[in-house]
Structure formats: C-alpha cells, structure tokens
PDB file of N, CA and C in Angstrom:
ATOM      1  N   UNK A   1     -19.732  13.236   0.902  1.00 72.00           N
ATOM      2  CA  UNK A   1     -18.908  13.545   2.033  1.00 72.00           C
ATOM      3  C   UNK A   1     -17.540  14.069   1.594  1.00 72.00           C
ATOM      4  N   UNK A   2     -16.938  13.419   0.591  1.00 69.00           N
ATOM      5  CA  UNK A   2     -15.640  13.867   0.101  1.00 69.00           C
ATOM      6  C   UNK A   2     -15.705  15.290  -0.435  1.00 69.00           C
ATOM      7  N   UNK A   3     -16.771  15.570  -1.164  1.00 79.00           N
ATOM      8  CA  UNK A   3     -16.923  16.919  -1.722  1.00 79.00           C
ATOM      9  C   UNK A   3     -17.032  17.963  -0.619  1.00 79.00           C
ATOM     10  N   UNK A   4     -17.749  17.658   0.436  1.00 77.00           N
ATOM     11  CA  UNK A   4     -17.886  18.585   1.565  1.00 77.00           C
ATOM     12  C   UNK A   4     -16.533  18.861   2.206  1.00 77.00           C
ATOM     13  N   UNK A   5     -15.752  17.821   2.383  1.00 77.00           N
ATOM     14  CA  UNK A   5     -14.425  17.997   2.976  1.00 77.00           C
ATOM     15  C   UNK A   5     -13.554  18.849   2.069  1.00 77.00           C
ATOM     16  N   UNK A   6     -13.576  18.557   0.766  1.00 76.00           N
ATOM     17  CA  UNK A   6     -12.757  19.324  -0.176  1.00 76.00           C
ATOM     18  C   UNK A   6     -13.162  20.792  -0.212  1.00 76.00           C
ATOM     19  N   UNK A   7     -14.439  21.049   0.001  1.00 77.00           N
ATOM     20  CA  UNK A   7     -14.944  22.420  -0.017  1.00 77.00           C
ATOM     21  C   UNK A   7     -14.613  23.170   1.272  1.00 77.00           C
ATOM     22  N   UNK A   8     -14.727  22.487   2.399  1.00 79.00           N
ATOM     23  CA  UNK A   8     -14.644  23.145   3.706  1.00 79.00           C
ATOM     24  C   UNK A   8     -13.249  23.145   4.338  1.00 79.00           C
ATOM     25  N   UNK A   9     -12.413  22.183   3.985  1.00 79.00           N
ATOM     26  CA  UNK A   9     -11.130  22.019   4.670  1.00 79.00           C
ATOM     27  C   UNK A   9     -10.008  22.023   3.637  1.00 79.00           C
ATOM     28  N   UNK A  10      -8.890  22.634   3.975  1.00 87.00           N
ATOM     29  CA  UNK A  10      -7.744  22.696   3.057  1.00 87.00           C
ATOM     30  C   UNK A  10      -6.465  22.273   3.773  1.00 87.00           C
ATOM     31  N   UNK A  11      -5.458  21.984   2.975  1.00 86.00           N
ATOM     32  CA  UNK A  11      -4.133  21.685   3.515  1.00 86.00           C
ATOM     33  C   UNK A  11      -3.997  20.285   4.076  1.00 86.00           C
ATOM     34  N   UNK A  12      -3.142  20.175   5.069  1.00 88.00           N
ATOM     35  CA  UNK A  12      -2.836  18.855   5.630  1.00 88.00           C
ATOM     36  C   UNK A  12      -4.028  18.242   6.362  1.00 88.00           C
ATOM     37  N   UNK A  13      -4.904  19.083   6.904  1.00 88.00           N
ATOM     38  CA  UNK A  13      -6.108  18.554   7.554  1.00 88.00           C
ATOM     39  C   UNK A  13      -7.033  17.911   6.519  1.00 88.00           C
ATOM     40  N   UNK A  14      -7.135  18.524   5.349  1.00 84.00           N
ATOM     41  CA  UNK A  14      -7.931  17.941   4.258  1.00 84.00           C
ATOM     42  C   UNK A  14      -7.364  16.577   3.875  1.00 84.00           C
ATOM     43  N   UNK A  15      -6.041  16.502   3.701  1.00 81.00           N
ATOM     44  CA  UNK A  15      -5.405  15.227   3.349  1.00 81.00           C
ATOM     45  C   UNK A  15      -5.647  14.167   4.419  1.00 81.00           C
ATOM     46  N   UNK A  16      -5.562  14.565   5.671  1.00 89.00           N
ATOM     47  CA  UNK A  16      -5.792  13.616   6.765  1.00 89.00           C
ATOM     48  C   UNK A  16      -7.223  13.085   6.744  1.00 89.00           C
ATOM     49  N   UNK A  17      -8.200  13.982   6.559  1.00 85.00           N
ATOM     50  CA  UNK A  17      -9.600  13.550   6.504  1.00 85.00           C
ATOM     51  C   UNK A  17      -9.853  12.636   5.306  1.00 85.00           C
ATOM     52  N   UNK A  18      -9.317  12.989   4.145  1.00 83.00           N
ATOM     53  CA  UNK A  18      -9.528  12.177   2.941  1.00 83.00           C
ATOM     54  C   UNK A  18      -8.903  10.793   3.105  1.00 83.00           C
ATOM     55  N   UNK A  19      -7.702  10.737   3.674  1.00 80.00           N
ATOM     56  CA  UNK A  19      -7.057   9.444   3.921  1.00 80.00           C
ATOM     57  C   UNK A  19      -7.857   8.606   4.904  1.00 80.00           C
ATOM     58  N   UNK A  20      -8.364   9.239   5.936  1.00 88.00           N
ATOM     59  CA  UNK A  20      -9.167   8.527   6.932  1.00 88.00           C
ATOM     60  C   UNK A  20     -10.422   7.928   6.303  1.00 88.00           C
ATOM     61  N   UNK A  21     -11.096   8.702   5.475  1.00 87.00           N
ATOM     62  CA  UNK A  21     -12.319   8.221   4.818  1.00 87.00           C
ATOM     63  C   UNK A  21     -12.004   7.080   3.858  1.00 87.00           C
ATOM     64  N   UNK A  22     -10.918   7.210   3.081  1.00 83.00           N
ATOM     65  CA  UNK A  22     -10.533   6.137   2.163  1.00 83.00           C
ATOM     66  C   UNK A  22     -10.228   4.856   2.938  1.00 83.00           C
ATOM     67  N   UNK A  23      -9.557   4.987   4.058  1.00 82.00           N
ATOM     68  CA  UNK A  23      -9.222   3.816   4.872  1.00 82.00           C
ATOM     69  C   UNK A  23     -10.477   3.164   5.444  1.00 82.00           C
ATOM     70  N   UNK A  24     -11.435   3.970   5.860  1.00 88.00           N
ATOM     71  CA  UNK A  24     -12.685   3.433   6.405  1.00 88.00           C
ATOM     72  C   UNK A  24     -13.493   2.731   5.322  1.00 88.00           C
ATOM     73  N   UNK A  25     -13.557   3.306   4.127  1.00 86.00           N
ATOM     74  CA  UNK A  25     -14.363   2.732   3.045  1.00 86.00           C
ATOM     75  C   UNK A  25     -13.801   1.409   2.549  1.00 86.00           C
ATOM     76  N   UNK A  26     -12.487   1.363   2.331  1.00 92.00           N
ATOM     77  CA  UNK A  26     -11.876   0.139   1.821  1.00 92.00           C
ATOM     78  C   UNK A  26     -10.433   0.085   2.310  1.00 92.00           C
ATOM     79  N   UNK A  27     -10.244  -0.510   3.467  1.00 92.00           N
ATOM     80  CA  UNK A  27      -8.934  -0.558   4.116  1.00 92.00           C
ATOM     81  C   UNK A  27      -7.888  -1.232   3.230  1.00 92.00           C
ATOM     82  N   UNK A  28      -8.253  -2.335   2.604  1.00 93.00           N
ATOM     83  CA  UNK A  28      -7.304  -3.070   1.764  1.00 93.00           C
ATOM     84  C   UNK A  28      -6.860  -2.230   0.572  1.00 93.00           C
ATOM     85  N   UNK A  29      -7.787  -1.540  -0.061  1.00 93.00           N
ATOM     86  CA  UNK A  29      -7.443  -0.690  -1.205  1.00 93.00           C
ATOM     87  C   UNK A  29      -6.584   0.496  -0.768  1.00 93.00           C
ATOM     88  N   UNK A  30      -6.890   1.053   0.384  1.00 93.00           N
ATOM     89  CA  UNK A  30      -6.097   2.164   0.918  1.00 93.00           C
ATOM     90  C   UNK A  30      -4.638   1.733   1.098  1.00 93.00           C
ATOM     91  N   UNK A  31      -4.418   0.588   1.747  1.00 93.00           N
ATOM     92  CA  UNK A  31      -3.053   0.121   1.962  1.00 93.00           C
ATOM     93  C   UNK A  31      -2.396  -0.334   0.658  1.00 93.00           C
ATOM     94  N   UNK A  32      -3.163  -0.867  -0.272  1.00 94.00           N
ATOM     95  CA  UNK A  32      -2.612  -1.223  -1.581  1.00 94.00           C
ATOM     96  C   UNK A  32      -2.064   0.023  -2.270  1.00 94.00           C
ATOM     97  N   UNK A  33      -2.785   1.125  -2.177  1.00 94.00           N
ATOM     98  CA  UNK A  33      -2.320   2.384  -2.764  1.00 94.00           C
ATOM     99  C   UNK A  33      -1.037   2.885  -2.112  1.00 94.00           C
ATOM    100  N   UNK A  34      -0.960   2.795  -0.797  1.00 92.00           N
ATOM    101  CA  UNK A  34       0.263   3.200  -0.097  1.00 92.00           C
ATOM    102  C   UNK A  34       1.437   2.306  -0.492  1.00 92.00           C
ATOM    103  N   UNK A  35       1.176   1.010  -0.598  1.00 93.00           N
ATOM    104  CA  UNK A  35       2.238   0.088  -1.003  1.00 93.00           C
ATOM    105  C   UNK A  35       2.695   0.377  -2.426  1.00 93.00           C
ATOM    106  N   UNK A  36       1.760   0.662  -3.311  1.00 94.00           N
ATOM    107  CA  UNK A  36       2.131   0.994  -4.688  1.00 94.00           C
ATOM    108  C   UNK A  36       3.010   2.240  -4.715  1.00 94.00           C
ATOM    109  N   UNK A  37       2.629   3.257  -3.951  1.00 91.00           N
ATOM    110  CA  UNK A  37       3.433   4.480  -3.889  1.00 91.00           C
ATOM    111  C   UNK A  37       4.847   4.191  -3.398  1.00 91.00           C
ATOM    112  N   UNK A  38       4.995   3.192  -2.533  1.00 90.00           N
ATOM    113  CA  UNK A  38       6.312   2.880  -1.981  1.00 90.00           C
ATOM    114  C   UNK A  38       7.168   2.024  -2.917  1.00 90.00           C
ATOM    115  N   UNK A  39       6.572   1.337  -3.891  1.00 88.00           N
ATOM    116  CA  UNK A  39       7.358   0.454  -4.768  1.00 88.00           C
ATOM    117  C   UNK A  39       7.453   0.924  -6.211  1.00 88.00           C
ATOM    118  N   UNK A  40       6.681   1.908  -6.611  1.00 84.00           N
ATOM    119  CA  UNK A  40       6.703   2.317  -8.020  1.00 84.00           C
ATOM    120  C   UNK A  40       7.971   3.107  -8.333  1.00 84.00           C
ATOM    121  N   UNK A  41       8.379   3.061  -9.577  1.00 70.00           N
ATOM    122  CA  UNK A  41       9.525   3.842 -10.025  1.00 70.00           C
ATOM    123  C   UNK A  41      10.858   3.271  -9.572  1.00 70.00           C
ATOM    124  N   UNK A  42      11.889   4.102  -9.715  1.00 67.00           N
ATOM    125  CA  UNK A  42      13.242   3.690  -9.354  1.00 67.00           C
ATOM    126  C   UNK A  42      13.400   3.641  -7.844  1.00 67.00           C
ATOM    127  N   UNK A  43      13.867   2.522  -7.335  1.00 62.00           N
ATOM    128  CA  UNK A  43      14.066   2.374  -5.895  1.00 62.00           C
ATOM    129  C   UNK A  43      12.740   2.299  -5.163  1.00 62.00           C
ATOM    130  N   UNK A  44      12.809   1.922  -3.937  1.00 64.00           N
ATOM    131  CA  UNK A  44      11.586   1.824  -3.142  1.00 64.00           C
ATOM    132  C   UNK A  44      11.704   2.712  -1.916  1.00 64.00           C
ATOM    133  N   UNK A  45      10.585   3.037  -1.359  1.00 68.00           N
ATOM    134  CA  UNK A  45      10.541   3.750  -0.083  1.00 68.00           C
ATOM    135  C   UNK A  45      10.503   2.677   1.000  1.00 68.00           C
ATOM    136  N   UNK A  46      11.685   2.205   1.386  1.00 77.00           N
ATOM    137  CA  UNK A  46      11.779   1.037   2.266  1.00 77.00           C
ATOM    138  C   UNK A  46      11.093   1.216   3.611  1.00 77.00           C
ATOM    139  N   UNK A  47      11.210   2.395   4.211  1.00 84.00           N
ATOM    140  CA  UNK A  47      10.595   2.582   5.533  1.00 84.00           C
ATOM    141  C   UNK A  47       9.090   2.374   5.466  1.00 84.00           C
ATOM    142  N   UNK A  48       8.439   3.004   4.496  1.00 85.00           N
ATOM    143  CA  UNK A  48       6.987   2.868   4.347  1.00 85.00           C
ATOM    144  C   UNK A  48       6.618   1.434   3.990  1.00 85.00           C
ATOM    145  N   UNK A  49       7.327   0.869   3.036  1.00 88.00           N
ATOM    146  CA  UNK A  49       7.052  -0.501   2.595  1.00 88.00           C
ATOM    147  C   UNK A  49       7.173  -1.488   3.758  1.00 88.00           C
ATOM    148  N   UNK A  50       8.257  -1.409   4.497  1.00 88.00           N
ATOM    149  CA  UNK A  50       8.477  -2.329   5.613  1.00 88.00           C
ATOM    150  C   UNK A  50       7.421  -2.135   6.692  1.00 88.00           C
ATOM    151  N   UNK A  51       7.123  -0.889   7.036  1.00 90.00           N
ATOM    152  CA  UNK A  51       6.138  -0.616   8.086  1.00 90.00           C
ATOM    153  C   UNK A  51       4.774  -1.200   7.728  1.00 90.00           C
ATOM    154  N   UNK A  52       4.336  -0.993   6.484  1.00 89.00           N
ATOM    155  CA  UNK A  52       3.023  -1.502   6.075  1.00 89.00           C
ATOM    156  C   UNK A  52       3.026  -3.024   5.996  1.00 89.00           C
ATOM    157  N   UNK A  53       4.081  -3.588   5.419  1.00 90.00           N
ATOM    158  CA  UNK A  53       4.135  -5.041   5.268  1.00 90.00           C
ATOM    159  C   UNK A  53       4.107  -5.741   6.629  1.00 90.00           C
ATOM    160  N   UNK A  54       4.809  -5.195   7.608  1.00 90.00           N
ATOM    161  CA  UNK A  54       4.825  -5.821   8.933  1.00 90.00           C
ATOM    162  C   UNK A  54       3.485  -5.642   9.634  1.00 90.00           C
ATOM    163  N   UNK A  55       2.949  -4.427   9.586  1.00 89.00           N
ATOM    164  CA  UNK A  55       1.703  -4.180  10.323  1.00 89.00           C
ATOM    165  C   UNK A  55       0.494  -4.871   9.693  1.00 89.00           C
ATOM    166  N   UNK A  56       0.548  -5.132   8.389  1.00 86.00           N
ATOM    167  CA  UNK A  56      -0.603  -5.742   7.712  1.00 86.00           C
ATOM    168  C   UNK A  56      -0.403  -7.218   7.402  1.00 86.00           C
ATOM    169  N   UNK A  57       0.748  -7.774   7.760  1.00 79.00           N
ATOM    170  CA  UNK A  57       0.964  -9.187   7.448  1.00 79.00           C
ATOM    171  C   UNK A  57      -0.042 -10.028   8.225  1.00 79.00           C
ATOM    172  N   UNK A  58      -0.393 -11.112   7.633  1.00 72.00           N
ATOM    173  CA  UNK A  58      -1.392 -11.969   8.279  1.00 72.00           C
ATOM    174  C   UNK A  58      -2.746 -11.805   7.629  1.00 72.00           C
ATOM    175  N   UNK A  59      -3.724 -11.458   8.413  1.00 69.00           N
ATOM    176  CA  UNK A  59      -5.118 -11.431   7.968  1.00 69.00           C
ATOM    177  C   UNK A  59      -5.349 -10.467   6.812  1.00 69.00           C
ATOM    178  N   UNK A  60      -4.845  -9.248   6.913  1.00 86.00           N
ATOM    179  CA  UNK A  60      -5.131  -8.229   5.905  1.00 86.00           C
ATOM    180  C   UNK A  60      -4.384  -8.425   4.591  1.00 86.00           C
ATOM    181  N   UNK A  61      -3.239  -9.100   4.619  1.00 91.00           N
ATOM    182  CA  UNK A  61      -2.377  -9.142   3.443  1.00 91.00           C
ATOM    183  C   UNK A  61      -3.053  -9.790   2.235  1.00 91.00           C
ATOM    184  N   UNK A  62      -3.854 -10.814   2.412  1.00 92.00           N
ATOM    185  CA  UNK A  62      -4.533 -11.435   1.268  1.00 92.00           C
ATOM    186  C   UNK A  62      -5.461 -10.445   0.578  1.00 92.00           C
ATOM    187  N   UNK A  63      -6.206  -9.680   1.351  1.00 93.00           N
ATOM    188  CA  UNK A  63      -7.109  -8.681   0.779  1.00 93.00           C
ATOM    189  C   UNK A  63      -6.322  -7.569   0.107  1.00 93.00           C
ATOM    190  N   UNK A  64      -5.245  -7.138   0.742  1.00 94.00           N
ATOM    191  CA  UNK A  64      -4.418  -6.068   0.179  1.00 94.00           C
ATOM    192  C   UNK A  64      -3.805  -6.524  -1.135  1.00 94.00           C
ATOM    193  N   UNK A  65      -3.266  -7.747  -1.167  1.00 94.00           N
ATOM    194  CA  UNK A  65      -2.682  -8.271  -2.409  1.00 94.00           C
ATOM    195  C   UNK A  65      -3.717  -8.335  -3.522  1.00 94.00           C
ATOM    196  N   UNK A  66      -4.914  -8.748  -3.193  1.00 95.00           N
ATOM    197  CA  UNK A  66      -5.985  -8.836  -4.180  1.00 95.00           C
ATOM    198  C   UNK A  66      -6.337  -7.455  -4.731  1.00 95.00           C
ATOM    199  N   UNK A  67      -6.510  -6.481  -3.854  1.00 96.00           N
ATOM    200  CA  UNK A  67      -6.823  -5.110  -4.284  1.00 96.00           C
ATOM    201  C   UNK A  67      -5.665  -4.511  -5.076  1.00 96.00           C
ATOM    202  N   UNK A  68      -4.444  -4.808  -4.663  1.00 95.00           N
ATOM    203  CA  UNK A  68      -3.259  -4.297  -5.353  1.00 95.00           C
ATOM    204  C   UNK A  68      -3.243  -4.769  -6.804  1.00 95.00           C
ATOM    205  N   UNK A  69      -3.423  -6.070  -6.984  1.00 96.00           N
ATOM    206  CA  UNK A  69      -3.387  -6.622  -8.342  1.00 96.00           C
ATOM    207  C   UNK A  69      -4.561  -6.119  -9.175  1.00 96.00           C
ATOM    208  N   UNK A  70      -5.723  -5.996  -8.572  1.00 96.00           N
ATOM    209  CA  UNK A  70      -6.896  -5.498  -9.291  1.00 96.00           C
ATOM    210  C   UNK A  70      -6.674  -4.058  -9.757  1.00 96.00           C
ATOM    211  N   UNK A  71      -6.107  -3.237  -8.913  1.00 97.00           N
ATOM    212  CA  UNK A  71      -5.949  -1.820  -9.242  1.00 97.00           C
ATOM    213  C   UNK A  71      -4.732  -1.539 -10.115  1.00 97.00           C
ATOM    214  N   UNK A  72      -3.620  -2.254  -9.898  1.00 96.00           N
ATOM    215  CA  UNK A  72      -2.368  -1.912 -10.573  1.00 96.00           C
ATOM    216  C   UNK A  72      -1.914  -2.960 -11.588  1.00 96.00           C
ATOM    217  N   UNK A  73      -2.723  -3.972 -11.857  1.00 95.00           N
ATOM    218  CA  UNK A  73      -2.516  -4.993 -12.898  1.00 95.00           C
ATOM    219  C   UNK A  73      -1.405  -6.005 -12.617  1.00 95.00           C
ATOM    220  N   UNK A  74      -0.429  -5.648 -11.836  1.00 94.00           N
ATOM    221  CA  UNK A  74       0.638  -6.587 -11.482  1.00 94.00           C
ATOM    222  C   UNK A  74       0.606  -6.800  -9.975  1.00 94.00           C
ATOM    223  N   UNK A  75       1.172  -7.920  -9.557  1.00 95.00           N
ATOM    224  CA  UNK A  75       1.109  -8.259  -8.130  1.00 95.00           C
ATOM    225  C   UNK A  75       2.115  -7.451  -7.313  1.00 95.00           C
ATOM    226  N   UNK A  76       1.823  -7.315  -6.057  1.00 94.00           N
ATOM    227  CA  UNK A  76       2.749  -6.682  -5.118  1.00 94.00           C
ATOM    228  C   UNK A  76       4.056  -7.468  -5.090  1.00 94.00           C
ATOM    229  N   UNK A  77       3.952  -8.772  -5.117  1.00 93.00           N
ATOM    230  CA  UNK A  77       5.123  -9.656  -5.139  1.00 93.00           C
ATOM    231  C   UNK A  77       6.029  -9.304  -6.316  1.00 93.00           C
ATOM    232  N   UNK A  78       5.448  -9.074  -7.492  1.00 93.00           N
ATOM    233  CA  UNK A  78       6.208  -8.697  -8.686  1.00 93.00           C
ATOM    234  C   UNK A  78       6.998  -7.415  -8.435  1.00 93.00           C
ATOM    235  N   UNK A  79       6.344  -6.402  -7.896  1.00 91.00           N
ATOM    236  CA  UNK A  79       7.013  -5.123  -7.663  1.00 91.00           C
ATOM    237  C   UNK A  79       8.145  -5.252  -6.648  1.00 91.00           C
ATOM    238  N   UNK A  80       7.948  -6.041  -5.610  1.00 90.00           N
ATOM    239  CA  UNK A  80       9.003  -6.228  -4.611  1.00 90.00           C
ATOM    240  C   UNK A  80      10.188  -6.948  -5.240  1.00 90.00           C
ATOM    241  N   UNK A  81       9.932  -7.894  -6.140  1.00 89.00           N
ATOM    242  CA  UNK A  81      11.007  -8.623  -6.816  1.00 89.00           C
ATOM    243  C   UNK A  81      11.856  -7.709  -7.695  1.00 89.00           C
ATOM    244  N   UNK A  82      11.301  -6.623  -8.184  1.00 86.00           N
ATOM    245  CA  UNK A  82      12.013  -5.740  -9.101  1.00 86.00           C
ATOM    246  C   UNK A  82      13.096  -4.909  -8.416  1.00 86.00           C
ATOM    247  N   UNK A  83      13.068  -4.804  -7.113  1.00 77.00           N
ATOM    248  CA  UNK A  83      14.040  -3.998  -6.380  1.00 77.00           C
ATOM    249  C   UNK A  83      14.979  -4.917  -5.608  1.00 77.00           C
ATOM    250  N   UNK A  84      16.209  -5.104  -6.114  1.00 66.00           N
ATOM    251  CA  UNK A  84      17.124  -6.044  -5.458  1.00 66.00           C
ATOM    252  C   UNK A  84      17.656  -5.486  -4.139  1.00 66.00           C
ATOM    253  N   UNK A  85      17.132  -5.969  -3.034  1.00 70.00           N
ATOM    254  CA  UNK A  85      17.529  -5.488  -1.712  1.00 70.00           C
ATOM    255  C   UNK A  85      18.122  -6.581  -0.842  1.00 70.00           C
ATOM    256  N   UNK A  86      18.488  -7.695  -1.397  1.00 72.00           N
ATOM    257  CA  UNK A  86      19.091  -8.758  -0.600  1.00 72.00           C
ATOM    258  C   UNK A  86      18.164  -9.305   0.469  1.00 72.00           C
ATOM    259  N   UNK A  87      18.621  -9.239   1.713  1.00 78.00           N
ATOM    260  CA  UNK A  87      17.847  -9.797   2.828  1.00 78.00           C
ATOM    261  C   UNK A  87      16.523  -9.078   3.029  1.00 78.00           C
ATOM    262  N   UNK A  88      16.511  -7.753   2.851  1.00 84.00           N
ATOM    263  CA  UNK A  88      15.248  -7.009   2.958  1.00 84.00           C
ATOM    264  C   UNK A  88      14.230  -7.547   1.968  1.00 84.00           C
ATOM    265  N   UNK A  89      14.672  -7.772   0.745  1.00 87.00           N
ATOM    266  CA  UNK A  89      13.767  -8.260  -0.293  1.00 87.00           C
ATOM    267  C   UNK A  89      13.214  -9.634   0.085  1.00 87.00           C
ATOM    268  N   UNK A  90      14.057 -10.511   0.570  1.00 88.00           N
ATOM    269  CA  UNK A  90      13.606 -11.851   0.962  1.00 88.00           C
ATOM    270  C   UNK A  90      12.551 -11.773   2.060  1.00 88.00           C
ATOM    271  N   UNK A  91      12.792 -10.921   3.041  1.00 88.00           N
ATOM    272  CA  UNK A  91      11.837 -10.772   4.149  1.00 88.00           C
ATOM    273  C   UNK A  91      10.516 -10.197   3.649  1.00 88.00           C
ATOM    274  N   UNK A  92      10.586  -9.198   2.771  1.00 90.00           N
ATOM    275  CA  UNK A  92       9.369  -8.581   2.238  1.00 90.00           C
ATOM    276  C   UNK A  92       8.576  -9.567   1.387  1.00 90.00           C
ATOM    277  N   UNK A  93       9.274 -10.358   0.587  1.00 90.00           N
ATOM    278  CA  UNK A  93       8.590 -11.369  -0.224  1.00 90.00           C
ATOM    279  C   UNK A  93       7.916 -12.407   0.671  1.00 90.00           C
ATOM    280  N   UNK A  94       8.567 -12.767   1.756  1.00 90.00           N
ATOM    281  CA  UNK A  94       7.971 -13.708   2.708  1.00 90.00           C
ATOM    282  C   UNK A  94       6.713 -13.111   3.336  1.00 90.00           C
ATOM    283  N   UNK A  95       6.793 -11.842   3.771  1.00 89.00           N
ATOM    284  CA  UNK A  95       5.635 -11.176   4.372  1.00 89.00           C
ATOM    285  C   UNK A  95       4.493 -11.028   3.374  1.00 89.00           C
ATOM    286  N   UNK A  96       4.859 -10.830   2.114  1.00 89.00           N
ATOM    287  CA  UNK A  96       3.845 -10.689   1.065  1.00 89.00           C
ATOM    288  C   UNK A  96       3.051 -11.985   0.924  1.00 89.00           C
ATOM    289  N   UNK A  97       3.720 -13.092   1.062  1.00 85.00           N
ATOM    290  CA  UNK A  97       3.020 -14.366   1.053  1.00 85.00           C
ATOM    291  C   UNK A  97       2.929 -15.025  -0.302  1.00 85.00           C
ATOM    292  N   UNK A  98       3.554 -14.481  -1.307  1.00 76.00           N
ATOM    293  CA  UNK A  98       3.559 -15.130  -2.605  1.00 76.00           C
ATOM    294  C   UNK A  98       2.986 -14.277  -3.707  1.00 76.00           C
ATOM    295  N   UNK A  99       3.294 -14.682  -4.931  1.00 70.00           N
ATOM    296  CA  UNK A  99       2.774 -13.985  -6.098  1.00 70.00           C
ATOM    297  C   UNK A  99       1.350 -14.402  -6.384  1.00 70.00           C
ATOM    298  N   UNK A 100       0.622 -13.522  -7.001  1.00 69.00           N
ATOM    299  CA  UNK A 100      -0.782 -13.814  -7.329  1.00 69.00           C
ATOM    300  C   UNK A 100      -0.934 -14.102  -8.806  1.00 69.00           C
TER     301      UNK A 100
END
C-alpha cells in the first residue's frame, strides 16, 4: 500500500496519506515519532510537544512511552528532562507519567 501511494501521489497529499497509514498501523509508534521530532536536538518544539502530551495523556501514554523507548533507546522522560523549561517542564514530566 505504501509503495502504491508513493508511486501515485506526490507532495503534501502523499505525506498526509503516509502519516495516516502509519497512525492506523501503530498509533503509539506514530506519536512516539512525533514526540521524538519535537524533543531531539537543541531546544524543543514546545507547541507540538505540549499538544501531543495533553491529547495523549492517560490511556495512550503508556504505549507511547514504551514505543518511544524501544525505538529511540532512551525514555521520553529523559528527553523532556534535558530541556530546562521550568513550569512547562514540570507539567510535561507529570503528563509523561515517569521515566521508564
């Protein structure tokens, strides 16, 4: 299916279809990837990080944390700790639910 999309569709529509399929196949891994993109490197993408952490807190967060650590070797909690954001950081660590 992915190959068909890559062959038939280009541009932002291709990206939208590929993201949709990834989310359907493994929602936790999809969000783990988005979270990694928001915390890797210097500084964080706070808007994306906060939006995902709030919308996925609760039921999905345990699965997302597990997929995150499996794919990126370190926990999401670790990456959030690396960016000193004061109150934002405390809230994000709370939403994360702990280190793995």
